[in-house]
Short mmCIF file of N, CA, C and O in Angstrom, two decimals:
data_model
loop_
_atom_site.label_atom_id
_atom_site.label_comp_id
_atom_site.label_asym_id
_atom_site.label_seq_id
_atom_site.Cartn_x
_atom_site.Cartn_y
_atom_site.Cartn_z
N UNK S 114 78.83 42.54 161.90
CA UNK S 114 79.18 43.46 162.97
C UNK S 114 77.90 43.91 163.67
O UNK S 114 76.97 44.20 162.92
N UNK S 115 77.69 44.04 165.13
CA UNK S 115 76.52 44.23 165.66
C UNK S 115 76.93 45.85 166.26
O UNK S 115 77.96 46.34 166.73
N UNK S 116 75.60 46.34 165.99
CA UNK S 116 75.29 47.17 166.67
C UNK S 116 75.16 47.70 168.04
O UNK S 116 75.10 48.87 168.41
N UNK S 117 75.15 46.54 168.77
CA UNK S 117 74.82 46.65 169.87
C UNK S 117 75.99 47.38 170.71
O UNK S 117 77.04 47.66 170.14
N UNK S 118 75.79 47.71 172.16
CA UNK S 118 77.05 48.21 173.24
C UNK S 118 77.47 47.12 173.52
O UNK S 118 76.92 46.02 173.59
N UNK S 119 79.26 47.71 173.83
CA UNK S 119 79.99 46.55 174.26
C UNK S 119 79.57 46.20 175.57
O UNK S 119 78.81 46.95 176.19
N UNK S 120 80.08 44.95 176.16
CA UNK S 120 79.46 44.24 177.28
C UNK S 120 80.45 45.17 178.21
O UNK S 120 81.56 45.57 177.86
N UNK S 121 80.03 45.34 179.07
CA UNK S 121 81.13 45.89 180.43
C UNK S 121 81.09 44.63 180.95
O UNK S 121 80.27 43.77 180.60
N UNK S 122 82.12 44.45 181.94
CA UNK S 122 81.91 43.59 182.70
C UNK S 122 82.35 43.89 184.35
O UNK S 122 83.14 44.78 184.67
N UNK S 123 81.57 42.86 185.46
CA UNK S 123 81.67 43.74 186.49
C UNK S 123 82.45 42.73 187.46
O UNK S 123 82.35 42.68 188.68
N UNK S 124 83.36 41.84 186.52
CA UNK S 124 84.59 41.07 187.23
C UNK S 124 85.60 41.11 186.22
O UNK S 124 85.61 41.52 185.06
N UNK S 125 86.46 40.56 186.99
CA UNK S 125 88.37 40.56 186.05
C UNK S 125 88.92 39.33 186.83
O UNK S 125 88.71 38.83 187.93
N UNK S 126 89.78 39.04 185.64
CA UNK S 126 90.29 38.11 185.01
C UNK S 126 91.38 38.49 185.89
O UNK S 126 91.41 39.71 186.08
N UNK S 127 92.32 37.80 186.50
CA UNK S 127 93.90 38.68 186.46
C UNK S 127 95.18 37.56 186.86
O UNK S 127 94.75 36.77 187.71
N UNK S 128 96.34 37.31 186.57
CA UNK S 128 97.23 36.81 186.39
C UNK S 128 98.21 37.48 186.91
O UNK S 128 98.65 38.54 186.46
N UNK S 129 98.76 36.69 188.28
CA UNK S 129 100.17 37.63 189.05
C UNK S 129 101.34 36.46 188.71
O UNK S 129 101.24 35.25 188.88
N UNK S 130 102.46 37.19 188.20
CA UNK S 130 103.34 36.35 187.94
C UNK S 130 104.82 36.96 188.65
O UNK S 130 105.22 38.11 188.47
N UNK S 131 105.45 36.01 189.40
CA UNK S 131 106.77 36.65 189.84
C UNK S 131 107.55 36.95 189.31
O UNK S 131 108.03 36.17 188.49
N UNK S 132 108.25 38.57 189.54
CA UNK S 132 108.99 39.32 188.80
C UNK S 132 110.27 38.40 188.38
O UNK S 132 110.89 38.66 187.35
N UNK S 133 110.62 37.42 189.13
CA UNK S 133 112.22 36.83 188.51
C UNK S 133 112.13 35.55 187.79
O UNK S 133 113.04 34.72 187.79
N UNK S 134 110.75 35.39 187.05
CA UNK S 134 110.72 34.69 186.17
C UNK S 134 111.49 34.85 184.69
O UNK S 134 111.65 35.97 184.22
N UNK S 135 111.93 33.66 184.01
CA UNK S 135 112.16 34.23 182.20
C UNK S 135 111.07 34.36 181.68
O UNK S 135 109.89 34.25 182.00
N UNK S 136 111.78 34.66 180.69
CA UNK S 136 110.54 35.46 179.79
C UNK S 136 109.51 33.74 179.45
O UNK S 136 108.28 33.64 179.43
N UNK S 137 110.35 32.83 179.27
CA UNK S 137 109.60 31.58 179.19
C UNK S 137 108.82 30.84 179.52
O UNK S 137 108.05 29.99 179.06
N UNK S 138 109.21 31.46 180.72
CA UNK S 138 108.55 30.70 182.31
C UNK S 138 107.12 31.68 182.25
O UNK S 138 105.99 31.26 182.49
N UNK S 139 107.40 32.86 181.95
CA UNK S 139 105.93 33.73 182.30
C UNK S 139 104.89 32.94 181.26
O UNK S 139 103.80 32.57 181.68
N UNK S 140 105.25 32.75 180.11
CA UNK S 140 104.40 32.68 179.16
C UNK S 140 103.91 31.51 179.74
O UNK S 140 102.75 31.44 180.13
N UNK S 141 104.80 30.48 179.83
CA UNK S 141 104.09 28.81 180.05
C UNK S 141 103.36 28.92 181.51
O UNK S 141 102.40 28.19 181.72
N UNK S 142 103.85 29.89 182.60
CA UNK S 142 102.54 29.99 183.97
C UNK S 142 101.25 30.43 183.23
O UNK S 142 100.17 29.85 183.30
N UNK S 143 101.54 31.51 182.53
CA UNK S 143 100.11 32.28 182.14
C UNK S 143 99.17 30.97 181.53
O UNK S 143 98.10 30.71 182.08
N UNK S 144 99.63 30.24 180.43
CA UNK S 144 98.84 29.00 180.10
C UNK S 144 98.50 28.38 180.86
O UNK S 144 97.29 28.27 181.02
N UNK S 145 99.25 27.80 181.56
CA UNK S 145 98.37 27.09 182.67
C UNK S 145 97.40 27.46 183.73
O UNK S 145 96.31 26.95 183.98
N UNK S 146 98.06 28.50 184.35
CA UNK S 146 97.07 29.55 185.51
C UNK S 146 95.76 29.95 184.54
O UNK S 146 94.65 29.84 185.05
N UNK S 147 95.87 30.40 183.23
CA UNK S 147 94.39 30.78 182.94
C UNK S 147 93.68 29.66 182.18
O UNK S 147 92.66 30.13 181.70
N UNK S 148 93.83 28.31 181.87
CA UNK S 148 93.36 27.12 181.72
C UNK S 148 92.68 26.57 182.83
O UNK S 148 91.92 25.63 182.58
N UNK S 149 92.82 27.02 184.21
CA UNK S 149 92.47 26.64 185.54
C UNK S 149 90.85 27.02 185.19
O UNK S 149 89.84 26.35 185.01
N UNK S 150 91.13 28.21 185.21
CA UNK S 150 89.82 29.31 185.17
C UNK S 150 88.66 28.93 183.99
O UNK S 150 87.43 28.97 184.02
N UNK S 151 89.40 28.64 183.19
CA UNK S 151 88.09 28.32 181.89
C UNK S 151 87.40 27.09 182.49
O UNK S 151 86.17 26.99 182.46
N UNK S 152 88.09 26.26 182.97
CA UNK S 152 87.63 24.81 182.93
C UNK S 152 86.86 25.07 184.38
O UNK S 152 85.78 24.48 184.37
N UNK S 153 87.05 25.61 185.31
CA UNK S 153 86.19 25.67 186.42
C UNK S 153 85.07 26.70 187.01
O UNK S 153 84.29 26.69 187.96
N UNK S 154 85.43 27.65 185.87
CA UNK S 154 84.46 28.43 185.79
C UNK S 154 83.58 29.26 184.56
O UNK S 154 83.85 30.32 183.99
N UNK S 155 82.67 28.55 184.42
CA UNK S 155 81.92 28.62 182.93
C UNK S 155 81.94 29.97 182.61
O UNK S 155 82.54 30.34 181.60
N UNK S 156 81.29 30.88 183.45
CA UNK S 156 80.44 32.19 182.96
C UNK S 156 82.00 33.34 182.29
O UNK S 156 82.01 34.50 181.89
N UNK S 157 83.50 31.94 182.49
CA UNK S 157 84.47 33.35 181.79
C UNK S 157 84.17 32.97 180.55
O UNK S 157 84.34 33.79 179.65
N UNK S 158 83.78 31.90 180.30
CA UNK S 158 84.24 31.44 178.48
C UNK S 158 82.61 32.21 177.39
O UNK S 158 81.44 31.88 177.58
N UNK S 159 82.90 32.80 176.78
CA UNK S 159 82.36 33.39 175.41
C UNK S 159 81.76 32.39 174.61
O UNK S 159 82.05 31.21 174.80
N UNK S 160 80.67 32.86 173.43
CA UNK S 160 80.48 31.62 172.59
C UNK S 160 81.41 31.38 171.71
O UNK S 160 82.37 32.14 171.66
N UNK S 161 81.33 30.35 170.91
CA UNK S 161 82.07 30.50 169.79
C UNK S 161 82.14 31.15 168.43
O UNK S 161 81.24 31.68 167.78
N UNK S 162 83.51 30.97 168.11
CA UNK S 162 83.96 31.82 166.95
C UNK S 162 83.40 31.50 165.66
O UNK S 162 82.54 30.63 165.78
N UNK S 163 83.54 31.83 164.59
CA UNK S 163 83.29 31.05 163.25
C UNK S 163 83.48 32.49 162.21
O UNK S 163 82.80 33.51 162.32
N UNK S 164 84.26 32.34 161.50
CA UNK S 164 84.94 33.05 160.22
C UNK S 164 83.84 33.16 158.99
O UNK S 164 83.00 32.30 158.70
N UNK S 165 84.05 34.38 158.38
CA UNK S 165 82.87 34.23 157.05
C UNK S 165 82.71 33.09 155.99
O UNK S 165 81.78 33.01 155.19
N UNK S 166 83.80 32.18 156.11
CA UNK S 166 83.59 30.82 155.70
C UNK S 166 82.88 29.96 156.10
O UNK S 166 82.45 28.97 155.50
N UNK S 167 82.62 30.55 157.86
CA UNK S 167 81.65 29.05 158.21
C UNK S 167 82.48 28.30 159.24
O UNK S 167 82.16 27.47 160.09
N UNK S 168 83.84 28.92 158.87
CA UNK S 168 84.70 27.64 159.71
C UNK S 168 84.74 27.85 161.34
O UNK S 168 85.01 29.01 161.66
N UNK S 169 84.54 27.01 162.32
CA UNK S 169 84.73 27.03 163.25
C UNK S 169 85.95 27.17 164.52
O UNK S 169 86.89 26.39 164.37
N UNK S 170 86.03 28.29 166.03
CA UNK S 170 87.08 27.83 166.50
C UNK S 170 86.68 27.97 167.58
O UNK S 170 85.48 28.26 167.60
N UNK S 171 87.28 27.89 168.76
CA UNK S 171 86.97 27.92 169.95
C UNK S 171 86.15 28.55 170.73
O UNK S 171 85.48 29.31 170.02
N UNK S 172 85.85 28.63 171.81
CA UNK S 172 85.47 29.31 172.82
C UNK S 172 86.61 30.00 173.39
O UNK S 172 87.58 29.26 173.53
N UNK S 173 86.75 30.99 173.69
CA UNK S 173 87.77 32.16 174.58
C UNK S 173 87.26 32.82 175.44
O UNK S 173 86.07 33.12 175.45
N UNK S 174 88.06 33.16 176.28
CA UNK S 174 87.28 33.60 177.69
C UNK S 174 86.58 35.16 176.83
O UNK S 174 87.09 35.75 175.88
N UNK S 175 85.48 35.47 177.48
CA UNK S 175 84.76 36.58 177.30
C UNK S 175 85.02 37.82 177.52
O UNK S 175 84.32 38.67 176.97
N UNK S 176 86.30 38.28 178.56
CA UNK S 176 87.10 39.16 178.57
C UNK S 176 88.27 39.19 178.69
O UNK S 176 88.98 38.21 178.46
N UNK S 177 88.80 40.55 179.16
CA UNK S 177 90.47 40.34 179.02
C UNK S 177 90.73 40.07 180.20
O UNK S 177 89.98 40.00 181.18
N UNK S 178 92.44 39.81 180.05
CA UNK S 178 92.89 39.24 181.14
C UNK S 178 93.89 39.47 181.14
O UNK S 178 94.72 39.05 180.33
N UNK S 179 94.21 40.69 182.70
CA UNK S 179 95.30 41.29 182.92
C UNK S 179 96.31 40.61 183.66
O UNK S 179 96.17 39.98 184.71
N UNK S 180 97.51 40.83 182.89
CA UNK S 180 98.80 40.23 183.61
C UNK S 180 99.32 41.09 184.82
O UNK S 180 99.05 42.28 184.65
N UNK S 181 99.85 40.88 185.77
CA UNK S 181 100.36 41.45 186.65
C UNK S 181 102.02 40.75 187.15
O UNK S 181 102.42 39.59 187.06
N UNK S 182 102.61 41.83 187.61
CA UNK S 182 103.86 40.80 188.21
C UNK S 182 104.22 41.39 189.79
O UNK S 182 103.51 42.10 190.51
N UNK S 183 105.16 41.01 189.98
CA UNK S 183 104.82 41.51 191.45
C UNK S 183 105.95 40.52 192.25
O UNK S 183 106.03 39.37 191.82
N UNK S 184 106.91 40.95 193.49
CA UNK S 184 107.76 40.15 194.02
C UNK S 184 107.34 38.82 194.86
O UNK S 184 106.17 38.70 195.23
N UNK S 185 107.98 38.16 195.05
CA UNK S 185 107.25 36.85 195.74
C UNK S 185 106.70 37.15 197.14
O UNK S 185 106.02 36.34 197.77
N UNK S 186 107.14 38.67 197.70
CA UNK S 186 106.34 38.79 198.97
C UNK S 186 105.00 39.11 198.51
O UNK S 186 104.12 38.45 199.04
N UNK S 187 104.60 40.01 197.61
CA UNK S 187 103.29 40.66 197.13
C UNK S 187 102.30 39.41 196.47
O UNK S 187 101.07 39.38 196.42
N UNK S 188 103.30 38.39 196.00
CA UNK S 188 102.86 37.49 195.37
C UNK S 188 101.83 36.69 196.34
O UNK S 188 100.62 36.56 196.18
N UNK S 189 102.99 36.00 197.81
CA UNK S 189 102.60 35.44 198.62
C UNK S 189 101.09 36.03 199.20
O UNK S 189 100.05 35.41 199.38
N UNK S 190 101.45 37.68 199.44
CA UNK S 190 100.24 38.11 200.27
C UNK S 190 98.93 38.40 199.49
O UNK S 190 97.83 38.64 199.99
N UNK S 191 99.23 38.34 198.22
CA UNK S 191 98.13 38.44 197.25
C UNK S 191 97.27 37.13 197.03
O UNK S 191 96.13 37.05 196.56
N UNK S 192 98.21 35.99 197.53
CA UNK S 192 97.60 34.25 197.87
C UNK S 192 96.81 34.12 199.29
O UNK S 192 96.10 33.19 199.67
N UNK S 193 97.13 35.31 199.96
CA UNK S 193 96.43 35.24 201.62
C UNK S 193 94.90 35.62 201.13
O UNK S 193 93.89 35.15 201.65
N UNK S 194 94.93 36.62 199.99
CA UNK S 194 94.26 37.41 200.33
C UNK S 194 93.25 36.97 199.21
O UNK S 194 92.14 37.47 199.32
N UNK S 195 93.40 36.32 198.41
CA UNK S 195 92.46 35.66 197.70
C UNK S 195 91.55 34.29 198.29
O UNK S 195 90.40 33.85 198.17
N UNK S 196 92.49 34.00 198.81
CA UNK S 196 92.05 32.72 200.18
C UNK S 196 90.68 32.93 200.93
O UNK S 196 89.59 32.36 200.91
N UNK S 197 91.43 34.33 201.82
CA UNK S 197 90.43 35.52 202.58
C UNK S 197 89.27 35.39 202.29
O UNK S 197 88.45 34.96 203.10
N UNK S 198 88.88 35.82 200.81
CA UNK S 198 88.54 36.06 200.26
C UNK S 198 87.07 34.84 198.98
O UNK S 198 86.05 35.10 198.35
N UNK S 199 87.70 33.94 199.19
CA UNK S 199 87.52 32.58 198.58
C UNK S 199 87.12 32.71 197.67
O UNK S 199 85.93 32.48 197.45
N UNK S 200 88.24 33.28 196.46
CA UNK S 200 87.90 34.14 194.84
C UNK S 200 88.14 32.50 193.99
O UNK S 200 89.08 31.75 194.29
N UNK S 201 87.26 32.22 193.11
CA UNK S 201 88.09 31.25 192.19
C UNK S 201 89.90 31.49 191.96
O UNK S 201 90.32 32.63 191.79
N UNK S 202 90.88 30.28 191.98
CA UNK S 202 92.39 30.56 192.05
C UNK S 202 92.57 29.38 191.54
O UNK S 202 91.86 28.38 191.67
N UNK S 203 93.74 29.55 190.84
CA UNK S 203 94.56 28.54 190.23
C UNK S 203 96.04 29.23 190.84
O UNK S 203 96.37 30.41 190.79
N UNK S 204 96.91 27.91 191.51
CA UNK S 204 98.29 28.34 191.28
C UNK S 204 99.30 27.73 190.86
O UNK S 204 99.10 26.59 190.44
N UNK S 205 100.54 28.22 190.84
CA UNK S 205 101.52 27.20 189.96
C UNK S 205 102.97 27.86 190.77
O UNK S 205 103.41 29.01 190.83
N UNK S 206 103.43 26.55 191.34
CA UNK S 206 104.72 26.83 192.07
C UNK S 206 106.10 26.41 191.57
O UNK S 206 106.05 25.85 190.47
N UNK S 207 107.18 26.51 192.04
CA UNK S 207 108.70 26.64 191.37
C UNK S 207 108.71 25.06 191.67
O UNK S 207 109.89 24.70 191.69
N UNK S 208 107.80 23.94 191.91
CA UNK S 208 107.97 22.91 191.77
C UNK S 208 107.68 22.15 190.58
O UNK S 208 107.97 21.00 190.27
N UNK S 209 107.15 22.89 190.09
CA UNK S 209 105.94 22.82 188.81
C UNK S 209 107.05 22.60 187.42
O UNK S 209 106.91 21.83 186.47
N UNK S 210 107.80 23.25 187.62
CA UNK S 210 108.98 23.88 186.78
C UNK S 210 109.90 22.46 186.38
O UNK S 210 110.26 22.40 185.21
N UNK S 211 110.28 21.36 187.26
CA UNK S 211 110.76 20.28 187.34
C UNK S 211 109.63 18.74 187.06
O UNK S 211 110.02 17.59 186.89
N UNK S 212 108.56 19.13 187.07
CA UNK S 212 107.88 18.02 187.06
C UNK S 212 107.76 17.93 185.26
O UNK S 212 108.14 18.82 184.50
N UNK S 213 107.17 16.69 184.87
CA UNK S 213 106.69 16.39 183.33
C UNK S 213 105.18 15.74 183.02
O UNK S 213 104.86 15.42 181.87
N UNK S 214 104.36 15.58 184.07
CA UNK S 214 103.38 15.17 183.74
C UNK S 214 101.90 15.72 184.77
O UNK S 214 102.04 15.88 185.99
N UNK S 215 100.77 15.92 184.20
CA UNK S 215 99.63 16.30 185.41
C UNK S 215 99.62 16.37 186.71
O UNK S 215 99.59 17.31 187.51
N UNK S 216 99.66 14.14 186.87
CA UNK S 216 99.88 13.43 188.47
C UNK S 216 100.80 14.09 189.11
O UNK S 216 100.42 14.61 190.15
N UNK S 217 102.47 14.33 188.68
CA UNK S 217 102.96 14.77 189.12
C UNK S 217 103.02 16.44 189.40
O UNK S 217 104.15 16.87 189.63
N UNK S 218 101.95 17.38 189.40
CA UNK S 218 101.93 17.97 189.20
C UNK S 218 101.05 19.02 190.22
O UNK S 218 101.02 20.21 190.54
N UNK S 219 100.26 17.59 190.54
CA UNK S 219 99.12 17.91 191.54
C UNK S 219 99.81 17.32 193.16
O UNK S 219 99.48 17.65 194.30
N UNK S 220 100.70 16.50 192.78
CA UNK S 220 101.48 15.73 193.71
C UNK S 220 102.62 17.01 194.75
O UNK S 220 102.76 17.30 195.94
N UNK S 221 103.06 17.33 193.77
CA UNK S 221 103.92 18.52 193.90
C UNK S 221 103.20 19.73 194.87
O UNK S 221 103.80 20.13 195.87
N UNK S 222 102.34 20.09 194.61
CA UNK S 222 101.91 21.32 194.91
C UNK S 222 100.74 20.58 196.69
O UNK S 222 100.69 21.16 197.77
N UNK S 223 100.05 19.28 196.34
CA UNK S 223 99.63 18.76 197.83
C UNK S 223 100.95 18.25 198.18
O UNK S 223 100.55 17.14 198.55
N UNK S 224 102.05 18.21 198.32
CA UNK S 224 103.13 17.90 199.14
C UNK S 224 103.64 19.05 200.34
O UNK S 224 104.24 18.99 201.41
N UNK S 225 103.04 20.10 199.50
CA UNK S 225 103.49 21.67 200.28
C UNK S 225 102.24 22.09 201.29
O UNK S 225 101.19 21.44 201.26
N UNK S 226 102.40 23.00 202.03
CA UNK S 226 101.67 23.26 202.83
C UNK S 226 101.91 24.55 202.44
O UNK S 226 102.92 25.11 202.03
N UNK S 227 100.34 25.08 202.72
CA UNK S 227 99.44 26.27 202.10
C UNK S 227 100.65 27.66 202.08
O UNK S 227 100.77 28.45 201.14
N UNK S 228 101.42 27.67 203.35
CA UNK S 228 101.63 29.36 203.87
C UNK S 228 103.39 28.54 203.58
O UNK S 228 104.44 29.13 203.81
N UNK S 229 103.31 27.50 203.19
CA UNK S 229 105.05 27.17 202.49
C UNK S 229 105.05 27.41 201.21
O UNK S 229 106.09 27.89 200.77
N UNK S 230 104.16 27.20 200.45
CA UNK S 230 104.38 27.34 198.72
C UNK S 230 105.22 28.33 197.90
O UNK S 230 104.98 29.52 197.72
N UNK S 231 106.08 27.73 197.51
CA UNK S 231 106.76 28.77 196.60
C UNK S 231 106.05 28.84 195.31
O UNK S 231 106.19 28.02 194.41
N UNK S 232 105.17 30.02 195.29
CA UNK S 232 104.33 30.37 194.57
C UNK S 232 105.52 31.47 193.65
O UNK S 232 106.20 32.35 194.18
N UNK S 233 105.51 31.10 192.12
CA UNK S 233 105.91 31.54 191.07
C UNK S 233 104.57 32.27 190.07
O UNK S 233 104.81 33.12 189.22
N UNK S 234 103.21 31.77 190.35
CA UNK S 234 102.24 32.14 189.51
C UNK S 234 100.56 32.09 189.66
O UNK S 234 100.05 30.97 189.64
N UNK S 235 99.95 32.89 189.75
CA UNK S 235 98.20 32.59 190.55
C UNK S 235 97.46 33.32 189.29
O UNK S 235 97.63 34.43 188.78
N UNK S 236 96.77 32.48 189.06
CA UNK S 236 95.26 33.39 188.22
C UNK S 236 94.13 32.96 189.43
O UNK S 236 93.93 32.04 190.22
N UNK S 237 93.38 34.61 188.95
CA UNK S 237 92.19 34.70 190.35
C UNK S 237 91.31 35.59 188.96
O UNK S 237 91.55 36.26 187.95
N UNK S 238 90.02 34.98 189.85
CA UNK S 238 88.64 36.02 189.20
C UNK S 238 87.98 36.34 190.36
O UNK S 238 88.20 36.12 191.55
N UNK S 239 87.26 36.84 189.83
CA UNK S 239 85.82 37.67 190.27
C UNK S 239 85.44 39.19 190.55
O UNK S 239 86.09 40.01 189.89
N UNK S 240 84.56 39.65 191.36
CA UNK S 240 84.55 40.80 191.04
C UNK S 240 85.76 41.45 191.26
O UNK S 240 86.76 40.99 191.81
N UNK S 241 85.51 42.98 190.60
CA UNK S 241 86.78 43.50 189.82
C UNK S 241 87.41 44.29 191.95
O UNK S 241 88.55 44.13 192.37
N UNK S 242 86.71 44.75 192.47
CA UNK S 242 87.06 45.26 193.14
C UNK S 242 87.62 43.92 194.36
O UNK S 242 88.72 43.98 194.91
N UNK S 243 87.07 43.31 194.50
CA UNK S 243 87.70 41.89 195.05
C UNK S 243 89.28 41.50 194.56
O UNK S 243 90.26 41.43 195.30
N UNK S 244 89.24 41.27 193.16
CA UNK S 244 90.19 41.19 192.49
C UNK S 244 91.43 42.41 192.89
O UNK S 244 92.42 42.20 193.59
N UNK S 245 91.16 43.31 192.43
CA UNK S 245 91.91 44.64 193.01
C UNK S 245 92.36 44.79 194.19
O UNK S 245 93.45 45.33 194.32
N UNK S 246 91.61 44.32 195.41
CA UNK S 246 92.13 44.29 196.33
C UNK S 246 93.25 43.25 196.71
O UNK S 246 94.31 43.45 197.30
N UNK S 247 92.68 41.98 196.14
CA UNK S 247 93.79 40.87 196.54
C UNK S 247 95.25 41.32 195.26
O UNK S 247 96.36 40.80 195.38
N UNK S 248 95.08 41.83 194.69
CA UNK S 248 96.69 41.84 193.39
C UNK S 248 97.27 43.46 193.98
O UNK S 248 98.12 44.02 193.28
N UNK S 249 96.74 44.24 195.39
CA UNK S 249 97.14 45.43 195.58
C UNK S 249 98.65 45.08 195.72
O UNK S 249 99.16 44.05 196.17
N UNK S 250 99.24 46.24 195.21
CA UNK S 250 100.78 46.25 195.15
C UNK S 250 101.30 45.76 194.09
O UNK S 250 102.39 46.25 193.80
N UNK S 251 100.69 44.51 193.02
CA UNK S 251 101.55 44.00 191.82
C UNK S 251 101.32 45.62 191.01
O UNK S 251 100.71 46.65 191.30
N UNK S 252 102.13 45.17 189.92
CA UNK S 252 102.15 45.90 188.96
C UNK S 252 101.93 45.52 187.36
O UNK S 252 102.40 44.47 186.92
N UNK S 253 101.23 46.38 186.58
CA UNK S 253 101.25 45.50 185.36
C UNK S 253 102.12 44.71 184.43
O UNK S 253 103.34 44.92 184.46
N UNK S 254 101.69 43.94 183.73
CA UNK S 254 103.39 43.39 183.23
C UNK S 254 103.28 44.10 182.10
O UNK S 254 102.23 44.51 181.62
N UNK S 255 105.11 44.34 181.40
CA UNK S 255 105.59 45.06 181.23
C UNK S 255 104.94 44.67 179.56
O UNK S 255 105.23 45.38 178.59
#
C-alpha cells in the first residue's frame, strides 16, 4: 500500500447510453464504447495489476468511468457536440444490435450519414469540463 496522494485527474471518462435501452443492451454498449477508448488512447490505461502471489492481470483504464443516460435527442446533441469539439469518441448505433461480426460492424455505421445515425451509445474523453459540456443534460445511470 503506498503512501502516496491519490492521482486527481484533470479528464473523464464518460459513457452516454439511451434511456430505452435493456438492461442488456446497456451493459454490451458500455463494453464496446469503452474498448474504443483504451485501444486509441493510451494515457487512459493504468499499469498493470499483479496479486501478492505474483500473478499477473491486466491493464485497466486509470480512472473511473461515468455512465450517463440520456434520451436520443440529448444523446444526438451530445454527438454534435463532441464533434464540435473533436474529443476522442467511440459510437455504437441500433444497427449494431443486428449485425454478428467487426466488418460488419464498421460497414453498418459508414453506411449512415453523420447527422442520420441512430445513435443508441457514445463513449467520449478528455478534459473533464469539455466532457461536461458535451453530456450537458444526460443524467447519471441509475
Amino acid at each position: 500500500m503506498s503512501t502516496e496522494q491519490p492521482l486527481r485527474f484533470d479528464t473523464k471518462i464518460a459513457v452516454l447510453l439511451r434511456e430505452d435501452l435493456e438492461p442488456w443492451q446497456r451493459l454490451n454498449v458500455t463494453a464496446f464504447l469503452v474498448s474504443g477508448l483504451g485501444t486509441e488512447v493510451p494515457e487512459v490505461v493504468g499499469e498493470p495489476y499483479e496479486d501478492a502471489d505474483g500473478v499477473p492481470y491486466l491493464r485497466m483504464f486509470r480512472q473511473p468511468v461515468l455512465v450517463f443516460e440520456a434520451t436520443k435527442e440529448v444523446l444526438t446533441t451530445a454527438h454534435a457536440r463532441v464533434l464540435s469539439r473533436a474529443l476522442p469518441r467511440a459510437v455504437f448505433t441500433s444497427d449494431l444490435f443486428t449485425t454478428g461480426n467487426d466488418r460488419d460492424n464498421r460497414a453498418a455505421v459508414r453506411a449512415v450519414r453523420t447527422g442520420e445515425l441512430d445513435l443508441v451509445g457514445m463513449a467520449v474523453y478528455g478534459p473533464r469540463n469539455a466532457v461536461d459540456k458535451a453530456v450537458k443534460g444526460a443524467r447519471m445511470h441509475p
